[in-house]
């Protein structure tokens, strides 16, 4: 195997830290860089436990989800589940916040840095904007809304969760919808919208439309794709379209008897 130079190794370490959102201690890195290299010894091979197959992990998630009789039990089951590789790099398992049994459930993409640090979904800048958007139509996580995600662990560098990572979380998402039984689901952004609707279209096409979400247990709920608040922070000119979509959600919720 070709030797990796010490400088390259430190650069890789620094880049990896940056990707994980950790500020590198440059003083410490410089001291390490100039320290004499330790004498090489034969390292004992590290034996990692092989991860069960994707099918086996999905099956385990299904069994755990089916065994949960209420939302606190489901939260405990998700926290105990080790079948999503993202868990290894995350500090917290971020499950839900808000009021179980609410008429509205917001489903986002997955935790970011602030959510990973606090264990609660949507608490960073995007989360604060989400709270203001919900308040505009009389919704709040303190009284009448449950907030969750399609993935419960922060992906490194805040990348999008991958298909397999979403697949192992999916039984829990379905069970949460069945246990909380919202009248209306808001999917915040492209990732949950594509994960929860069978549509190949993205958020740009689907926002403002009514879709249907059906769980593996056969429960169907109205679903409204909405721009992700993080997208609105980057593109404030899109807020007027989001506002229109919120008014449509408010109206549909009243029709569904959920106000
Ligand atoms: N973005 C999301 O989609 N979910 C969170 O919980 C936080 C930010």
mmCIF file of C-alpha atoms and ligand atoms in Angstrom:
data_model
loop_
_atom_site.group_PDB
_atom_site.id
_atom_site.type_symbol
_atom_site.label_atom_id
_atom_site.label_comp_id
_atom_site.label_asym_id
_atom_site.label_seq_id
_atom_site.Cartn_x
_atom_site.Cartn_y
_atom_site.Cartn_z
ATOM 1 C CA UNK A 1 0.000 0.000 0.000
ATOM 2 C CA UNK A 2 1.528 3.453 -0.834
ATOM 3 C CA UNK A 3 2.650 5.499 2.181
ATOM 4 C CA UNK A 4 0.426 8.483 2.933
ATOM 5 C CA UNK A 5 2.555 11.480 3.866
ATOM 6 C CA UNK A 6 2.020 12.989 7.323
ATOM 7 C CA UNK A 7 1.015 16.323 5.748
ATOM 8 C CA UNK A 8 -1.641 14.652 3.658
ATOM 9 C CA UNK A 9 -2.933 12.811 6.699
ATOM 10 C CA UNK A 10 -3.251 16.052 8.680
ATOM 11 C CA UNK A 11 -4.963 17.755 5.769
ATOM 12 C CA UNK A 12 -7.418 14.858 5.528
ATOM 13 C CA UNK A 13 -8.060 15.077 9.282
ATOM 14 C CA UNK A 14 -8.601 18.853 9.111
ATOM 15 C CA UNK A 15 -10.959 18.511 6.110
ATOM 16 C CA UNK A 16 -12.909 15.768 7.836
ATOM 17 C CA UNK A 17 -13.299 17.853 10.973
ATOM 18 C CA UNK A 18 -14.466 20.805 8.898
ATOM 19 C CA UNK A 19 -16.993 18.594 7.158
ATOM 20 C CA UNK A 20 -18.321 17.459 10.545
ATOM 21 C CA UNK A 21 -18.657 21.103 11.599
ATOM 22 C CA UNK A 22 -15.740 20.938 14.086
ATOM 23 C CA UNK A 23 -13.412 23.905 14.174
ATOM 24 C CA UNK A 24 -9.843 22.586 13.998
ATOM 25 C CA UNK A 25 -7.462 23.663 16.740
ATOM 26 C CA UNK A 26 -4.726 24.882 14.377
ATOM 27 C CA UNK A 27 -2.164 25.317 17.210
ATOM 28 C CA UNK A 28 -2.619 21.714 18.245
ATOM 29 C CA UNK A 29 -2.483 20.466 14.657
ATOM 30 C CA UNK A 30 0.740 22.386 14.004
ATOM 31 C CA UNK A 31 2.307 20.911 17.160
ATOM 32 C CA UNK A 32 1.288 17.420 16.040
ATOM 33 C CA UNK A 33 2.601 18.064 12.542
ATOM 34 C CA UNK A 34 6.088 18.987 13.803
ATOM 35 C CA UNK A 35 6.266 16.247 16.470
ATOM 36 C CA UNK A 36 8.562 13.315 15.630
ATOM 37 C CA UNK A 37 6.675 10.416 14.072
ATOM 38 C CA UNK A 38 6.158 7.509 16.513
ATOM 39 C CA UNK A 39 8.081 4.304 15.855
ATOM 40 C CA UNK A 40 6.008 2.003 13.678
ATOM 41 C CA UNK A 41 4.728 -1.178 15.295
ATOM 42 C CA UNK A 42 2.590 -3.885 13.785
ATOM 43 C CA UNK A 43 -0.964 -2.849 14.613
ATOM 44 C CA UNK A 44 -3.364 -5.577 15.636
ATOM 45 C CA UNK A 45 -6.076 -5.883 12.970
ATOM 46 C CA UNK A 46 -9.255 -4.091 14.003
ATOM 47 C CA UNK A 47 -12.199 -6.429 13.707
ATOM 48 C CA UNK A 48 -15.415 -4.544 13.021
ATOM 49 C CA UNK A 49 -18.671 -6.354 13.595
ATOM 50 C CA UNK A 50 -20.236 -6.850 10.185
ATOM 51 C CA UNK A 51 -23.372 -4.770 9.717
ATOM 52 C CA UNK A 52 -26.500 -6.854 9.023
ATOM 53 C CA UNK A 53 -27.890 -6.580 5.493
ATOM 54 C CA UNK A 54 -30.138 -3.680 4.545
ATOM 55 C CA UNK A 55 -33.138 -6.029 4.415
ATOM 56 C CA UNK A 56 -32.361 -7.343 7.903
ATOM 57 C CA UNK A 57 -32.055 -3.805 9.283
ATOM 58 C CA UNK A 58 -35.329 -2.723 7.677
ATOM 59 C CA UNK A 59 -36.985 -5.823 9.106
ATOM 60 C CA UNK A 60 -35.638 -4.980 12.567
ATOM 61 C CA UNK A 61 -36.949 -1.407 12.232
ATOM 62 C CA UNK A 62 -40.354 -2.760 11.188
ATOM 63 C CA UNK A 63 -40.526 -5.054 14.204
ATOM 64 C CA UNK A 64 -39.448 -2.340 16.613
ATOM 65 C CA UNK A 65 -41.939 0.129 15.110
ATOM 66 C CA UNK A 66 -44.793 -2.370 15.190
ATOM 67 C CA UNK A 67 -44.080 -3.105 18.853
ATOM 68 C CA UNK A 68 -44.433 0.559 19.887
ATOM 69 C CA UNK A 69 -47.870 1.273 21.327
ATOM 70 C CA UNK A 70 -47.459 5.042 21.676
ATOM 71 C CA UNK A 71 -45.107 7.840 20.686
ATOM 72 C CA UNK A 72 -42.843 7.706 23.772
ATOM 73 C CA UNK A 73 -42.394 3.953 23.152
ATOM 74 C CA UNK A 74 -41.654 4.640 19.475
ATOM 75 C CA UNK A 75 -39.089 7.290 20.451
ATOM 76 C CA UNK A 76 -37.386 4.795 22.780
ATOM 77 C CA UNK A 77 -37.397 2.171 20.004
ATOM 78 C CA UNK A 78 -35.765 4.584 17.526
ATOM 79 C CA UNK A 79 -33.156 5.555 20.117
ATOM 80 C CA UNK A 80 -32.329 1.877 20.699
ATOM 81 C CA UNK A 81 -32.059 1.098 16.970
ATOM 82 C CA UNK A 82 -28.490 0.759 15.635
ATOM 83 C CA UNK A 83 -29.358 -0.093 12.029
ATOM 84 C CA UNK A 84 -28.681 3.327 10.487
ATOM 85 C CA UNK A 85 -24.950 3.965 9.882
ATOM 86 C CA UNK A 86 -25.493 7.708 10.388
ATOM 87 C CA UNK A 87 -25.973 7.042 14.098
ATOM 88 C CA UNK A 88 -22.242 6.290 14.447
ATOM 89 C CA UNK A 89 -21.280 9.884 13.608
ATOM 90 C CA UNK A 90 -24.136 11.643 15.400
ATOM 91 C CA UNK A 91 -24.303 12.959 18.940
ATOM 92 C CA UNK A 92 -28.091 12.662 19.300
ATOM 93 C CA UNK A 93 -31.019 10.690 18.005
ATOM 94 C CA UNK A 94 -33.493 13.416 17.065
ATOM 95 C CA UNK A 95 -37.018 11.993 17.005
ATOM 96 C CA UNK A 96 -39.807 14.525 17.465
ATOM 97 C CA UNK A 97 -40.923 17.659 19.216
ATOM 98 C CA UNK A 98 -44.386 19.042 19.803
ATOM 99 C CA UNK A 99 -47.733 17.577 20.735
ATOM 100 C CA UNK A 100 -48.493 13.908 19.934
ATOM 101 C CA UNK A 101 -51.948 13.486 18.423
ATOM 102 C CA UNK A 102 -51.907 16.950 16.795
ATOM 103 C CA UNK A 103 -53.933 17.598 13.654
ATOM 104 C CA UNK A 104 -50.747 18.653 11.845
ATOM 105 C CA UNK A 105 -47.459 16.827 11.497
ATOM 106 C CA UNK A 106 -44.451 18.527 9.896
ATOM 107 C CA UNK A 107 -41.893 16.123 8.432
ATOM 108 C CA UNK A 108 -38.481 17.521 7.520
ATOM 109 C CA UNK A 109 -35.283 16.070 6.136
ATOM 110 C CA UNK A 110 -33.130 15.359 9.165
ATOM 111 C CA UNK A 111 -31.171 16.973 11.969
ATOM 112 C CA UNK A 112 -28.503 19.621 11.389
ATOM 113 C CA UNK A 113 -25.812 20.793 13.805
ATOM 114 C CA UNK A 114 -28.126 22.513 16.297
ATOM 115 C CA UNK A 115 -30.584 19.652 16.291
ATOM 116 C CA UNK A 116 -27.742 17.167 16.825
ATOM 117 C CA UNK A 117 -26.517 19.257 19.770
ATOM 118 C CA UNK A 118 -29.939 19.614 21.430
ATOM 119 C CA UNK A 119 -31.731 16.405 20.400
ATOM 120 C CA UNK A 120 -34.728 18.378 19.064
ATOM 121 C CA UNK A 121 -35.844 18.825 15.451
ATOM 122 C CA UNK A 122 -35.932 22.235 13.771
ATOM 123 C CA UNK A 123 -34.305 24.369 16.460
ATOM 124 C CA UNK A 124 -31.691 26.197 14.340
ATOM 125 C CA UNK A 125 -32.289 29.254 12.156
ATOM 126 C CA UNK A 126 -34.422 27.261 9.731
ATOM 127 C CA UNK A 127 -36.423 25.879 12.653
ATOM 128 C CA UNK A 128 -37.079 29.353 13.982
ATOM 129 C CA UNK A 129 -38.366 30.407 10.569
ATOM 130 C CA UNK A 130 -40.514 27.264 10.458
ATOM 131 C CA UNK A 131 -42.033 28.243 13.824
ATOM 132 C CA UNK A 132 -42.885 31.703 12.451
ATOM 133 C CA UNK A 133 -44.397 30.210 9.294
ATOM 134 C CA UNK A 134 -46.567 27.842 11.346
ATOM 135 C CA UNK A 135 -47.595 30.653 13.715
ATOM 136 C CA UNK A 136 -48.881 32.627 10.711
ATOM 137 C CA UNK A 137 -51.634 30.022 10.305
ATOM 138 C CA UNK A 138 -52.261 29.353 13.997
ATOM 139 C CA UNK A 139 -49.957 26.347 14.383
ATOM 140 C CA UNK A 140 -47.295 25.807 17.012
ATOM 141 C CA UNK A 141 -45.293 22.944 18.453
ATOM 142 C CA UNK A 142 -46.441 24.040 21.914
ATOM 143 C CA UNK A 143 -50.122 23.463 21.214
ATOM 144 C CA UNK A 144 -51.198 21.746 18.001
ATOM 145 C CA UNK A 145 -48.335 20.475 15.846
ATOM 146 C CA UNK A 146 -45.911 17.558 15.919
ATOM 147 C CA UNK A 147 -42.529 18.032 14.223
ATOM 148 C CA UNK A 148 -40.288 15.214 13.030
ATOM 149 C CA UNK A 149 -38.014 14.155 10.143
ATOM 150 C CA UNK A 150 -37.583 11.305 7.653
ATOM 151 C CA UNK A 151 -34.146 10.586 9.186
ATOM 152 C CA UNK A 152 -33.160 10.791 12.846
ATOM 153 C CA UNK A 153 -29.370 11.266 12.709
ATOM 154 C CA UNK A 154 -27.289 14.160 11.386
ATOM 155 C CA UNK A 155 -25.501 13.205 8.161
ATOM 156 C CA UNK A 156 -21.821 14.276 8.020
ATOM 157 C CA UNK A 157 -21.415 17.751 6.575
ATOM 158 C CA UNK A 158 -25.216 18.101 6.475
ATOM 159 C CA UNK A 159 -25.383 16.180 3.204
ATOM 160 C CA UNK A 160 -28.742 14.749 2.159
ATOM 161 C CA UNK A 161 -29.596 11.379 3.672
ATOM 162 C CA UNK A 162 -29.086 8.531 1.208
ATOM 163 C CA UNK A 163 -31.742 6.127 -0.041
ATOM 164 C CA UNK A 164 -30.682 3.282 2.243
ATOM 165 C CA UNK A 165 -30.507 5.585 5.269
ATOM 166 C CA UNK A 166 -34.056 6.726 4.558
ATOM 167 C CA UNK A 167 -35.206 3.144 3.977
ATOM 168 C CA UNK A 168 -34.182 1.982 7.460
ATOM 169 C CA UNK A 169 -35.943 4.962 9.083
ATOM 170 C CA UNK A 170 -39.116 4.587 7.045
ATOM 171 C CA UNK A 171 -40.931 2.016 9.261
ATOM 172 C CA UNK A 172 -40.587 4.469 12.153
ATOM 173 C CA UNK A 173 -41.949 7.354 10.062
ATOM 174 C CA UNK A 174 -44.956 5.242 9.059
ATOM 175 C CA UNK A 175 -45.599 4.155 12.636
ATOM 176 C CA UNK A 176 -45.336 7.724 13.908
ATOM 177 C CA UNK A 177 -48.017 8.796 11.438
ATOM 178 C CA UNK A 178 -50.219 5.861 12.471
ATOM 179 C CA UNK A 179 -49.796 6.564 16.202
ATOM 180 C CA UNK A 180 -50.174 10.345 16.050
ATOM 181 C CA UNK A 181 -52.862 10.211 13.329
ATOM 182 C CA UNK A 182 -52.583 13.769 11.953
ATOM 183 C CA UNK A 183 -55.262 15.086 9.622
ATOM 184 C CA UNK A 184 -52.634 16.758 7.464
ATOM 185 C CA UNK A 185 -48.893 16.309 6.913
ATOM 186 C CA UNK A 186 -46.581 19.091 5.752
ATOM 187 C CA UNK A 187 -43.435 17.753 4.055
ATOM 188 C CA UNK A 188 -40.795 20.454 4.414
ATOM 189 C CA UNK A 189 -38.473 20.456 1.412
ATOM 190 C CA UNK A 190 -37.481 18.151 -1.381
ATOM 191 C CA UNK A 191 -36.065 15.180 0.540
ATOM 192 C CA UNK A 192 -39.174 14.311 2.608
ATOM 193 C CA UNK A 193 -41.458 15.202 -0.305
ATOM 194 C CA UNK A 194 -39.726 12.753 -2.608
ATOM 195 C CA UNK A 195 -39.401 10.139 0.123
ATOM 196 C CA UNK A 196 -43.066 10.276 1.124
ATOM 197 C CA UNK A 197 -44.741 10.680 -2.258
ATOM 198 C CA UNK A 198 -44.126 8.198 -5.023
ATOM 199 C CA UNK A 199 -43.785 11.153 -7.407
ATOM 200 C CA UNK A 200 -40.627 11.677 -9.427
ATOM 201 C CA UNK A 201 -41.280 15.421 -9.366
ATOM 202 C CA UNK A 202 -39.454 17.650 -6.924
ATOM 203 C CA UNK A 203 -40.562 20.347 -4.515
ATOM 204 C CA UNK A 204 -40.664 23.044 -7.218
ATOM 205 C CA UNK A 205 -43.454 21.187 -8.972
ATOM 206 C CA UNK A 206 -45.228 19.658 -5.979
ATOM 207 C CA UNK A 207 -45.369 22.635 -3.577
ATOM 208 C CA UNK A 208 -48.883 24.002 -3.272
ATOM 209 C CA UNK A 209 -50.453 20.711 -4.364
ATOM 210 C CA UNK A 210 -52.257 18.155 -2.244
ATOM 211 C CA UNK A 211 -50.691 14.697 -2.234
ATOM 212 C CA UNK A 212 -51.545 11.566 -0.314
ATOM 213 C CA UNK A 213 -49.233 9.675 2.005
ATOM 214 C CA UNK A 214 -50.057 6.038 2.739
ATOM 215 C CA UNK A 215 -48.224 4.105 5.469
ATOM 216 C CA UNK A 216 -47.260 0.427 5.128
ATOM 217 C CA UNK A 217 -50.188 -0.260 7.483
ATOM 218 C CA UNK A 218 -52.619 1.327 4.981
ATOM 219 C CA UNK A 219 -53.318 4.661 6.718
ATOM 220 C CA UNK A 220 -53.699 7.489 4.179
ATOM 221 C CA UNK A 221 -53.215 11.165 5.108
ATOM 222 C CA UNK A 222 -53.330 14.392 3.065
ATOM 223 C CA UNK A 223 -49.790 15.674 2.489
ATOM 224 C CA UNK A 224 -48.773 19.191 1.441
ATOM 225 C CA UNK A 225 -45.221 19.797 0.205
ATOM 226 C CA UNK A 226 -43.873 23.162 1.372
ATOM 227 C CA UNK A 227 -40.559 24.901 0.670
ATOM 228 C CA UNK A 228 -37.981 24.028 3.315
ATOM 229 C CA UNK A 229 -37.355 27.035 5.610
ATOM 230 C CA UNK A 230 -33.589 26.726 5.001
ATOM 231 C CA UNK A 231 -34.296 27.222 1.286
ATOM 232 C CA UNK A 232 -36.412 30.282 2.117
ATOM 233 C CA UNK A 233 -33.546 31.727 4.160
ATOM 234 C CA UNK A 234 -31.363 31.447 1.058
ATOM 235 C CA UNK A 235 -34.087 32.567 -1.362
ATOM 236 C CA UNK A 236 -36.340 35.045 0.508
ATOM 237 C CA UNK A 237 -37.949 36.011 -2.820
ATOM 238 C CA UNK A 238 -39.756 32.633 -2.662
ATOM 239 C CA UNK A 239 -41.501 33.507 0.625
ATOM 240 C CA UNK A 240 -44.611 34.829 -1.125
ATOM 241 C CA UNK A 241 -45.142 31.430 -2.790
ATOM 242 C CA UNK A 242 -44.659 29.698 0.566
ATOM 243 C CA UNK A 243 -47.179 32.101 2.109
ATOM 244 C CA UNK A 244 -49.758 31.131 -0.518
ATOM 245 C CA UNK A 245 -49.083 27.461 0.193
ATOM 246 C CA UNK A 246 -49.557 28.041 3.921
ATOM 247 C CA UNK A 247 -52.941 29.685 3.324
ATOM 248 C CA UNK A 248 -53.985 26.679 1.245
ATOM 249 C CA UNK A 249 -52.879 24.384 4.090
ATOM 250 C CA UNK A 250 -54.887 26.431 6.590
ATOM 251 C CA UNK A 251 -57.983 26.211 4.409
ATOM 252 C CA UNK A 252 -57.628 22.453 3.817
ATOM 253 C CA UNK A 253 -57.033 21.836 7.509
ATOM 254 C CA UNK A 254 -60.314 23.586 8.322
ATOM 255 C CA UNK A 255 -62.090 21.419 5.725
ATOM 256 C CA UNK A 256 -60.602 18.333 7.346
ATOM 257 C CA UNK A 257 -61.917 19.463 10.716
ATOM 258 C CA UNK A 258 -58.463 20.000 12.144
ATOM 259 C CA UNK A 259 -58.587 23.659 13.230
HETATM 260 N N1 LIG B 1 -33.850 20.730 8.778
HETATM 261 C C1 LIG B 1 -34.659 19.664 8.779
HETATM 262 O O1 LIG B 1 -35.127 19.227 7.737
HETATM 263 N N2 LIG B 1 -34.944 19.111 9.951
HETATM 264 C C2 LIG B 1 -34.475 19.538 11.105
HETATM 265 O O2 LIG B 1 -34.791 18.976 12.142
HETATM 266 C C3 LIG B 1 -33.629 20.678 11.084
HETATM 267 C C4 LIG B 1 -33.329 21.259 9.908
#
